Coordinates of C-alpha atoms in Angstrom, one line a residue:
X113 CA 17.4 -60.7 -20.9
X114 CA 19.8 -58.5 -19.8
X115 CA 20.6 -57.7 -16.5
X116 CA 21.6 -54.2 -15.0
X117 CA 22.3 -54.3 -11.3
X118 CA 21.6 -52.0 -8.7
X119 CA 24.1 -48.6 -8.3
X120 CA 25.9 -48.8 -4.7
X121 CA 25.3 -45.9 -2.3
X122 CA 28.7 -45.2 -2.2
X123 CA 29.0 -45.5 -6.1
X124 CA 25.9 -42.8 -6.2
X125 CA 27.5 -40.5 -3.6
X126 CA 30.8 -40.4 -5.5
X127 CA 29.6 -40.3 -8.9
X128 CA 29.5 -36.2 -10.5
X129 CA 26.6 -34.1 -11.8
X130 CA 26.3 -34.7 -15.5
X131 CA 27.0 -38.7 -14.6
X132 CA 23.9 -39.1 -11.9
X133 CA 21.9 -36.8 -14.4
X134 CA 22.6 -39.8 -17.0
X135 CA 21.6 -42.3 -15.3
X136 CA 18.8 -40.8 -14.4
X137 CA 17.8 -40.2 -18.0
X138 CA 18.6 -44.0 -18.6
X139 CA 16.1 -44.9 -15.5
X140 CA 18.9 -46.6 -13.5
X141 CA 18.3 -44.7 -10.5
X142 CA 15.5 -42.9 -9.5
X143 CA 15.2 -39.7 -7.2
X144 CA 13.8 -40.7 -4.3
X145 CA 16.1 -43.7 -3.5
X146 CA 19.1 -41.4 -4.5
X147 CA 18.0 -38.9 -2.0
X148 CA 17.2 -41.8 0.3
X149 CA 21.6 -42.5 -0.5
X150 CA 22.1 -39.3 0.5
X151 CA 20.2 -38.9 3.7
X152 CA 21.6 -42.0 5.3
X153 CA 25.0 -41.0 4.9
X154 CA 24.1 -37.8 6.1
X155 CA 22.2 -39.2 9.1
X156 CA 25.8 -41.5 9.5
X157 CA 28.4 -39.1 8.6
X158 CA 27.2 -35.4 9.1
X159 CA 27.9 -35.4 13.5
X160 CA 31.2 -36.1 12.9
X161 CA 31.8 -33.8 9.9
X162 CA 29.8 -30.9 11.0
X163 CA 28.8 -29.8 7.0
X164 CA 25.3 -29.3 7.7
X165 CA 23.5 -26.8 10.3
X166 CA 20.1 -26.9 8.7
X167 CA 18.6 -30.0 7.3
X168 CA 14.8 -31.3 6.6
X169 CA 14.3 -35.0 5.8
X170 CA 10.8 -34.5 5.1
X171 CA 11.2 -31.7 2.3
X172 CA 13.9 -33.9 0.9
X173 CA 11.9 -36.2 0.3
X174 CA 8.7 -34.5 -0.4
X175 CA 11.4 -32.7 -3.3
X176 CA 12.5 -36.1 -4.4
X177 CA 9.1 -37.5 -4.7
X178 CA 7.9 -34.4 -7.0
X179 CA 11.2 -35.1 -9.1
X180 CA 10.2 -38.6 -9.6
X181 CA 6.7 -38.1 -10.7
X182 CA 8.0 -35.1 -13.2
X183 CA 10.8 -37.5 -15.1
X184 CA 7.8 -40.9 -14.6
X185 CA 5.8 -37.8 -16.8
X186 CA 8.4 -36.6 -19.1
X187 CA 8.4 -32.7 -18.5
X188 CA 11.5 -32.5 -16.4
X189 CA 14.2 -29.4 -15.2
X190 CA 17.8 -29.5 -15.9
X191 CA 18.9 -30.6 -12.5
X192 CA 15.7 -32.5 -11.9
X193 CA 16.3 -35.5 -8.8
X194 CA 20.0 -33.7 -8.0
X195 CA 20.6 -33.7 -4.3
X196 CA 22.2 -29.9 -3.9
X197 CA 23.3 -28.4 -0.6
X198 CA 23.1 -24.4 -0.1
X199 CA 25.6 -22.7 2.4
X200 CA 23.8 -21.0 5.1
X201 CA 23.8 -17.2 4.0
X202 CA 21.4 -17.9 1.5
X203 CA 17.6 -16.8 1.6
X204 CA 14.8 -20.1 1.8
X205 CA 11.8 -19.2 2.2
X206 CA 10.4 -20.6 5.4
X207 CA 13.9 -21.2 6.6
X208 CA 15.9 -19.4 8.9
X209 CA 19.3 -17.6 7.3
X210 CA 22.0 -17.6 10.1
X211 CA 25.0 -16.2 8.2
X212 CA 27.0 -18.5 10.6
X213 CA 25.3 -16.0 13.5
X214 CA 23.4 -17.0 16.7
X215 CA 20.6 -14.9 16.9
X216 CA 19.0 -15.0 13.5
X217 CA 15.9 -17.6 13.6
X218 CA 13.3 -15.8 11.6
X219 CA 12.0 -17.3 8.7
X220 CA 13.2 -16.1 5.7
X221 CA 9.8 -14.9 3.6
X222 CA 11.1 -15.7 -0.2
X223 CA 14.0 -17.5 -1.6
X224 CA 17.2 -16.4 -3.0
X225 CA 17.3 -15.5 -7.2
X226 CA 19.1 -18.4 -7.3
X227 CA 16.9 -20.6 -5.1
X228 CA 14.5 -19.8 -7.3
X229 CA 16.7 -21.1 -10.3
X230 CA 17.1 -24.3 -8.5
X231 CA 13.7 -24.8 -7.6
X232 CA 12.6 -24.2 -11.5
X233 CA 15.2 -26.6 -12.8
X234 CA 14.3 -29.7 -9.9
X235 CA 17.1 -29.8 -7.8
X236 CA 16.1 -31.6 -4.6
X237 CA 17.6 -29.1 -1.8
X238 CA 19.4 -31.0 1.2
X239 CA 20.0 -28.3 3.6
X240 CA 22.3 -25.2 4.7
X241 CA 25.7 -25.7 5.1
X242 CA 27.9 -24.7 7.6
X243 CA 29.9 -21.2 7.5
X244 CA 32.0 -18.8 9.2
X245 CA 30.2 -16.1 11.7
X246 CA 29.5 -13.1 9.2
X247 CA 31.3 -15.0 6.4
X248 CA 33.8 -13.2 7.6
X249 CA 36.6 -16.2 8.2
X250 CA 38.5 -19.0 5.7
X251 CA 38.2 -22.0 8.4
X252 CA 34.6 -22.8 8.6
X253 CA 35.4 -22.8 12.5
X254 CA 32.4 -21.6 13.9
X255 CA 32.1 -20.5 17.6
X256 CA 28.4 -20.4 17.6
X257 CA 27.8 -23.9 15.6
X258 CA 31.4 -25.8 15.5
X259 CA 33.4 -26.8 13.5
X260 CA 33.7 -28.2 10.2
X261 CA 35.9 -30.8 9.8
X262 CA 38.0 -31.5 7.0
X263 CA 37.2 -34.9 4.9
X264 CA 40.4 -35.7 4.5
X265 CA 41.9 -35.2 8.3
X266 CA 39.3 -35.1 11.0
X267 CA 40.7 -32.3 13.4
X268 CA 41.6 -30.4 10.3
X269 CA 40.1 -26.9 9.0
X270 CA 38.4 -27.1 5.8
X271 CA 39.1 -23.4 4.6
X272 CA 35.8 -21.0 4.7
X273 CA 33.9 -19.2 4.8
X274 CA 31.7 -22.4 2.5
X275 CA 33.9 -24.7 4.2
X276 CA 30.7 -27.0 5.0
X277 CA 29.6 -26.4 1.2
X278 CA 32.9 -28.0 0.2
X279 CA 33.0 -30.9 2.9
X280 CA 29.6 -32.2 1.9
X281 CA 30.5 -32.1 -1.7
X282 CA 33.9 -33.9 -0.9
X283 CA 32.4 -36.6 1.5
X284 CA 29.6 -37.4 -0.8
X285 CA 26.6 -35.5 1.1
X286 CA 25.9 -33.5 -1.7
X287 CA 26.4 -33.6 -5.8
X288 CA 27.3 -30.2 -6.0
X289 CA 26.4 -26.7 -3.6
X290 CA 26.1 -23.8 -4.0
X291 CA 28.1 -20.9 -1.6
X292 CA 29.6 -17.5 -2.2
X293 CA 32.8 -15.7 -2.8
X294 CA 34.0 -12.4 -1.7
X295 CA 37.6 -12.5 -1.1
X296 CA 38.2 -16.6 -2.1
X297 CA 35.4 -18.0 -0.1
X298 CA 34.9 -20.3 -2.3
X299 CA 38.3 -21.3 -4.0
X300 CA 40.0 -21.9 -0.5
X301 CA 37.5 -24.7 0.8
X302 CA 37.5 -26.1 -2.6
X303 CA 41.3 -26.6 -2.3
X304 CA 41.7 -27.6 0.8
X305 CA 38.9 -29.9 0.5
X306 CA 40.0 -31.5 -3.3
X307 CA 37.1 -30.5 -4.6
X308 CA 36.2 -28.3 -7.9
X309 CA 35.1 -24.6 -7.9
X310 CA 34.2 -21.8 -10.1
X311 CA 34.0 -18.2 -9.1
X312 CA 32.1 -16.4 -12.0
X313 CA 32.1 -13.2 -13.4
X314 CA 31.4 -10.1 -11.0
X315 CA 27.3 -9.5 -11.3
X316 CA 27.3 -12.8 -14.0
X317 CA 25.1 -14.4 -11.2
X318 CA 22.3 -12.7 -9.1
X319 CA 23.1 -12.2 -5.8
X320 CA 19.4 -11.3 -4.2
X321 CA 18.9 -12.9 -1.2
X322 CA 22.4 -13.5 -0.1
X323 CA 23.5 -12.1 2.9
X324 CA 25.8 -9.3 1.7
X325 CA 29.7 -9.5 2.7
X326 CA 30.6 -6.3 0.4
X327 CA 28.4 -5.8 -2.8
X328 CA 31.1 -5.0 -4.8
X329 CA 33.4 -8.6 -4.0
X330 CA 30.4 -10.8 -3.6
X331 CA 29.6 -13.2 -6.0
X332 CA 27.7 -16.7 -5.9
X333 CA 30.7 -19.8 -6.0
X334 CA 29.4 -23.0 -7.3
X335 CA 31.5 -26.2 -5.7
X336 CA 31.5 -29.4 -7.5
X337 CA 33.3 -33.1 -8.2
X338 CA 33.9 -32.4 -12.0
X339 CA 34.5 -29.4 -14.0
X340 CA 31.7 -30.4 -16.3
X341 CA 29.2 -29.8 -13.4
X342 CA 30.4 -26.2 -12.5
X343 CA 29.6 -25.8 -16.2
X344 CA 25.8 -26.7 -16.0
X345 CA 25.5 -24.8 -13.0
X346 CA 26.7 -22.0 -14.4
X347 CA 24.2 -22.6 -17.4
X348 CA 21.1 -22.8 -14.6
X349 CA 22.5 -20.2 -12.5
X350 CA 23.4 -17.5 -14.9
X351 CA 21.6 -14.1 -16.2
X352 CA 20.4 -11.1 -15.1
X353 CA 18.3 -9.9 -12.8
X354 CA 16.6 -6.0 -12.7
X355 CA 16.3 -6.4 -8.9
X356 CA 20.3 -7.0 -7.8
X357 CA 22.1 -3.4 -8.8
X358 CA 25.4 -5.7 -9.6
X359 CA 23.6 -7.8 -11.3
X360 CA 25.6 -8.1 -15.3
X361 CA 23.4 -7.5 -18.7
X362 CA 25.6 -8.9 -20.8
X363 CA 26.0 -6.6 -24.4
X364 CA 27.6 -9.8 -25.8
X365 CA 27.3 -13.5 -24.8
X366 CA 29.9 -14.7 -22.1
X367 CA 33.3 -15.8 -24.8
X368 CA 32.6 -19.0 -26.4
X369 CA 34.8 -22.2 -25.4
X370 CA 36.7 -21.7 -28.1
X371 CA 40.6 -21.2 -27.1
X372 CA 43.6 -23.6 -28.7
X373 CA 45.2 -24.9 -25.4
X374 CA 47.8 -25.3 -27.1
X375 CA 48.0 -21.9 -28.1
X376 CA 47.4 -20.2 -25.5
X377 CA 49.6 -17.7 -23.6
X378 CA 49.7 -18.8 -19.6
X379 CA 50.7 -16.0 -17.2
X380 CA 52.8 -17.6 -14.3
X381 CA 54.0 -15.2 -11.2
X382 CA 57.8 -14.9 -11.1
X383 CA 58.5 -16.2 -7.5
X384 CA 55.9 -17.8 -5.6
X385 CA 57.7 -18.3 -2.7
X386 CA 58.3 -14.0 -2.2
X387 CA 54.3 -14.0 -2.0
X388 CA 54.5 -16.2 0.7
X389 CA 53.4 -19.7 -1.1
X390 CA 54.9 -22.3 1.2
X391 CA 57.2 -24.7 -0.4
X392 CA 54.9 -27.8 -0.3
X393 CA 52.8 -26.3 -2.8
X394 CA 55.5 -24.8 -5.0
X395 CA 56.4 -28.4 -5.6
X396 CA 53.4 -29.9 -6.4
X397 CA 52.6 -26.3 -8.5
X398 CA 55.8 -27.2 -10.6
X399 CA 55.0 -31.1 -10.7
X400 CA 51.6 -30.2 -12.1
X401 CA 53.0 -27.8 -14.2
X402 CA 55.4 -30.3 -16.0
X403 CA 52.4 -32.4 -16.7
X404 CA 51.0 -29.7 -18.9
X405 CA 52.9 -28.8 -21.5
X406 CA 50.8 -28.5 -24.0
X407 CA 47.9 -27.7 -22.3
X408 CA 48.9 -24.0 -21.0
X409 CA 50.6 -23.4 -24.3
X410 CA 53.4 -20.1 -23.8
X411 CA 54.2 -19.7 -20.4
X412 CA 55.1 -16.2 -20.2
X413 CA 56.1 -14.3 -16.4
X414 CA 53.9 -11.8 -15.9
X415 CA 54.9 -8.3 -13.6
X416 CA 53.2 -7.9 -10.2
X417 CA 55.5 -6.0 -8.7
X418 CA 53.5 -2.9 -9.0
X419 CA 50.7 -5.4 -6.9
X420 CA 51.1 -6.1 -3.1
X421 CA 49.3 -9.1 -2.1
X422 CA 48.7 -8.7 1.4
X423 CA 47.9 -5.1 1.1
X424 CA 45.1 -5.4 -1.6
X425 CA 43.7 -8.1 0.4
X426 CA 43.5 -6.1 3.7
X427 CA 41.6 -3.3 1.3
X428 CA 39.2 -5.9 0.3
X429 CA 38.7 -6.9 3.7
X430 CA 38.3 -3.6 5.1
X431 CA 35.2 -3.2 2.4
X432 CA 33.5 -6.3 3.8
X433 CA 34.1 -5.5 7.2
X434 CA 32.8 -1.4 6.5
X435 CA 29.7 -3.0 5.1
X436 CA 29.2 -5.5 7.8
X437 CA 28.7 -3.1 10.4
X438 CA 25.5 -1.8 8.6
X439 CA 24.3 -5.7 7.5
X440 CA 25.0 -6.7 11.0
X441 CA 23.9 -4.1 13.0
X442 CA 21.3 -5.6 14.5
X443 CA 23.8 -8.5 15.7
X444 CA 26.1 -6.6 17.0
X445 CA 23.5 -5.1 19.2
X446 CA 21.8 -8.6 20.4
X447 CA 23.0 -8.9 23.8
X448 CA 20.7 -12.3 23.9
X449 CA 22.5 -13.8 21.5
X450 CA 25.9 -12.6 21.3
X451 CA 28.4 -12.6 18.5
X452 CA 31.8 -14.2 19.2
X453 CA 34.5 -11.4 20.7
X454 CA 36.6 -11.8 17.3
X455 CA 33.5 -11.2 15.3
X456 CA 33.2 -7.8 17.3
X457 CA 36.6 -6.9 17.1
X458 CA 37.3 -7.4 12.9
X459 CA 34.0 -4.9 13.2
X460 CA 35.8 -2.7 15.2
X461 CA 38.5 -2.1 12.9
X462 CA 36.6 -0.8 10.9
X463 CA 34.4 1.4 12.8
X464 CA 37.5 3.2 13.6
X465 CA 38.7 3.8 10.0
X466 CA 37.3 7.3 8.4
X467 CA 35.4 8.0 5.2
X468 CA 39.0 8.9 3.4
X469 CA 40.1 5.5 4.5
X470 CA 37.3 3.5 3.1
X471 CA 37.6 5.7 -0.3
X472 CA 41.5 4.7 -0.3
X473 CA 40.5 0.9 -0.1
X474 CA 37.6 1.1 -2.7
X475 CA 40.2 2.8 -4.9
X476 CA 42.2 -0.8 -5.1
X477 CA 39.2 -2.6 -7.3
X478 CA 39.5 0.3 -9.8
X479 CA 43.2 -0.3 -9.8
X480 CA 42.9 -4.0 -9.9
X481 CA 40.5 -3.8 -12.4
X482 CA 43.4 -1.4 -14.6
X483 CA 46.3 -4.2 -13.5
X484 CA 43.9 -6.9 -15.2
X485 CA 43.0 -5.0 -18.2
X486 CA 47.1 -4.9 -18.6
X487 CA 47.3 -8.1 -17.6
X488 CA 44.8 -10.3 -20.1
X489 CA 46.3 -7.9 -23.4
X490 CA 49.7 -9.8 -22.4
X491 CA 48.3 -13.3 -21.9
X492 CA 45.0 -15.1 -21.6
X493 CA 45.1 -17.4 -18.3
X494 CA 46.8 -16.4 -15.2
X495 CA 48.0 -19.7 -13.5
X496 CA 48.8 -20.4 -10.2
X497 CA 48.3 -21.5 -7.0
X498 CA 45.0 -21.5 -5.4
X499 CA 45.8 -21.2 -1.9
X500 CA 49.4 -20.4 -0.3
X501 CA 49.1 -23.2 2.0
X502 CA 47.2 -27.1 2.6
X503 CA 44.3 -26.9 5.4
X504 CA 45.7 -27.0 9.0
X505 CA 44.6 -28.3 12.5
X506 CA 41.8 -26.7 13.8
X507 CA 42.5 -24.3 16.9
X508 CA 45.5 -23.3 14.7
X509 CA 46.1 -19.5 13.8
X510 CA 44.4 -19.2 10.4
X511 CA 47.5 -17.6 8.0
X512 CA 46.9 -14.1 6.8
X513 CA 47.7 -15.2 3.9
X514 CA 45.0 -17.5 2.7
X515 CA 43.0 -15.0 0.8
X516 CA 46.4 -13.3 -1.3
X517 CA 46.1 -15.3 -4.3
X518 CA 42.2 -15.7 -4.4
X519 CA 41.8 -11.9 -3.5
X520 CA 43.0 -10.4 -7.1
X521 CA 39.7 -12.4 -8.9
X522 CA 37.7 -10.5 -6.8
X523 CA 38.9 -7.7 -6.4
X524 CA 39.1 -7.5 -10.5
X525 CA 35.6 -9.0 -11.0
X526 CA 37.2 -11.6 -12.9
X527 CA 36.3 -15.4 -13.1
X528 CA 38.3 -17.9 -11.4
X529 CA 38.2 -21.8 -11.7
X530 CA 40.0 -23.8 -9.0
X531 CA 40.8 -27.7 -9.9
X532 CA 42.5 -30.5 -7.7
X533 CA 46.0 -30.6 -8.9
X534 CA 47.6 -32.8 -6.5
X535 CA 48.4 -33.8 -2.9
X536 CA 51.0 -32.2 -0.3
X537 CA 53.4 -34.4 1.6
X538 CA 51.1 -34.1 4.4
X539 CA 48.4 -36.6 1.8
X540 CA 46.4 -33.3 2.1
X541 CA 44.9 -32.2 -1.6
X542 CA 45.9 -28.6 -2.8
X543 CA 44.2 -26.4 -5.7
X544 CA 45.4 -25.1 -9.1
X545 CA 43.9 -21.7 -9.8
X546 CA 43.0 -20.5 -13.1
X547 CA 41.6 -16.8 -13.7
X548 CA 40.6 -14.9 -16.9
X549 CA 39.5 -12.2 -17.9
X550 CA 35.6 -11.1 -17.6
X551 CA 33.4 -12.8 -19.4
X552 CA 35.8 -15.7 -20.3
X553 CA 34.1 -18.1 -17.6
X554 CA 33.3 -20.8 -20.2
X555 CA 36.7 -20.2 -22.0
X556 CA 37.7 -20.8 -18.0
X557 CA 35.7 -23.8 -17.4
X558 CA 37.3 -25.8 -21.1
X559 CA 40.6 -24.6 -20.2
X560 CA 40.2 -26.6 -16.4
X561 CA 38.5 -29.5 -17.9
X562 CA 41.6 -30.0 -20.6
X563 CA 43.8 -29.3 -17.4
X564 CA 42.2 -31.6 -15.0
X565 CA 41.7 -34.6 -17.7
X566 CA 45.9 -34.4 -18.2
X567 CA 46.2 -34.1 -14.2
X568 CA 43.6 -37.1 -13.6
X569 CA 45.4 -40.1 -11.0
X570 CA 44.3 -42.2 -9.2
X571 CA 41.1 -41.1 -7.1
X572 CA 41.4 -40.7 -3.4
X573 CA 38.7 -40.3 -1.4
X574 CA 38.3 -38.8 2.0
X575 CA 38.1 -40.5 5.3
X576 CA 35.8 -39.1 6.3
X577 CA 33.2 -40.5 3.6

């Protein structure tokens, strides 16, 4: 007889998606023991990391229990037994949703559209994540709930505003979450963190029953350890919805998987360093660069000097911040529970802007979505850095410029994918960023996976872990 033995905890909680969801199928692990993996090293790990601000053992494992009976039956959802985490500015029903706020304690009364996905398809829901206050921040530094340490360098930010979706995910407390992306929300934690991310099509996933940043920039971000997960998230997650007004009916199917990567036509910036990317990451950019020669196909230099990077990104925030004064209202007048000075003041600045000011910066996505239409008739991925900088100490000055080269996905509706493509000389990891035009999301997705299979060294895990 043959034996199999036992999976570690530490093998379970580093292992991706589609590998737990085999093993599973083969019966060498079971769901409630694998959420039992999960909860102890949450119980062990989460007070020093801070990823979590909501968590129920009990419906964990009342969740787990259900999944078990369901695959001992044979009727079973796509994620069915996956331990997934949920960033705090999503609707539960009978939870709480902060928004990274201090007043907010009423139950929410339904779940999220895509709550509701995850719920049909088995996923065993850990908890709420930490974020910045409003969602309105890329450090995950909260002044109401603390901070979120990054798993790589305690005492170091992990980017925001999912910053705690991404630490869990990189420390092994959750398979995959699930956060949002307005402005790079998303992409920066994953970068910082070493983690994967996708940033879908504008409307591709519902968005009812997130707490709204700016309708037009917000989208649902999926965080993950493999680029194959992102990709059956996206497969759960996906489709429209009648009751979200951005929500996409697609004419046509999103573009089939099926570019040539070796004939493909890669956009690259002409000088990284004039948008302000620090010269760390232009060397591992270039490094990872030379290890994909075939892979991106013609590199070709694509103009954007009709495109200020700091300037569109203020626009963008000035939309979120316009349309948190009105989502936030009722925060900003709790005197009980007040919101942090610096929460007040970004709110400010935009409660003195006029009308004509708020039309200027909504007239930036129709021109980003014209510099995007140029831009994918000249080449079909644009390339480049995720972030400008590595994570930094907490307490530190957050750059202005974390957002520039996540902002122009957003602001253009377009997909982004963000892979691991290497460590600073700080031993910090730092993102590749991949955007395409809309509806290429699973062109995206192939394109990363062939990327990140040629990029693949030797796994390093956090310290935290």
């Amino acid at each position: 007889m043959n034996f199999t033995p036992p999976i570690a905890d530490i093998d379970l909680r580093r292992a991706t998606l589609c590998q737990l969801l085999h093993w599973l199928a083969m019966g060498r692990v079971q769901p409630q023991p694998l959420a039992e993996a999960y909860q102890n090293a949450i119980e062990r790990i989460n007070p020093q990391l801070n990823a979590y601000v909501g968590l129920s053992p009990a419906l964990m494992q009342e969740q787990a229990a259900a999944a078990q009976h369901r695959r001992r039956d044979g009727v079973i959802g796509r994620l069915d037994g996956i331990p997934l985490a949920l960033k705090d500015n999503f609707d539960v029903a009978g939870w709480p949703t902060r928004a990274g706020l201090p007043g907010r304690k009423q139950p929410a009364l339904e779940d999220a559209h895509v709550v509701s996905r995850l719920r049909a398809s088995g996923a065993v829901l850990i908890g709420k994540t930490q974020m910045d206050e409003g969602a309105l921040g890329a450090t995950t530094d909260n002044p109401h709930f603390g901070p979120t340490h990054n798993p790589y360098r305690h005492g170091y930010c992990t980017g925001g505003s999912s910053g705690g979706a991404a630490a869990a995910v990189a420390a092994g407390l959750a398979v995959v979450a699930v956060g949002s992306d307005s402005l790079g929300s998303i992409r920066i934690p994953a970068s910082y963190c070493g983690v994967y991310a996708l940033k879908p099509t504008h409307g591709e996933m519902s968005a009812r029953g997130m707490t709204p940043a700016a309708r037009r920039l917000d989208a649902v971000g999926l965080l993950a350890r493999s680029v194959d997960d992102l990709t059956v998230l996206l497969q759960v997650l996906a489709g429209y919805d009648a009751d979200d007004a951005r929500s996409r009916r697609r004419r046509v199917a999103l573009s089939p998987p099926d570019w040539e990567p070796g004939h493909l036509r890669a956009g690259l910036l002409p000088d990284l360093a004039a948008v302000g990317v620090e010269p760390d990451v232009i060397e591992v950019f270039e490094a990872a660069l030379a290890k994909l020669p075939r892979e991106l196909g013609e590199r070709r230099t694509v103009d954007f000097s009709d495109w200020n990077f700091a300037r569109t990104r203020r626009a963008g925030l000035l939309l979120m911040e316009s349309e948190m004064l009105s989502t936030f209202a009722e925060d900003l007048a709790d005197t009980e529970h007040p919101v942090s000075d610096r929460f007040r003041e970004m709110l400010a600045y935009a409660a003195g802007k006029s009308a004509a000011d708020y039309a200027v910066a909504d007239r930036v996505l129709d021109a980003a979505t014209l510099k995007m239409r140029r831009l994918f008739a000249q080449v079909d991925v644009l390339v480049m850095p995720t972030t400008p900088q590595g994570a930094f100490p907490l307490g530190v000055r957050a750059p202005d410029s974390q957002a520039d080269l996540t902002s122009f996905a957003s602001l253009a509706g377009c997909p982004a994918v963000t892979i691991p493509m290497g460590t600073l000389r700080n031993g910090l990891p730092i993102g590749l960023q991949l955007v395409g035009a809309r509806g290429s999301d699973l062109r995206l997705l192939e394109l990363a996976a062939v990327c990140a299979a040629t990029l693949d060294a030797e796994p390093t895990y956090p310290v935290i872990a």
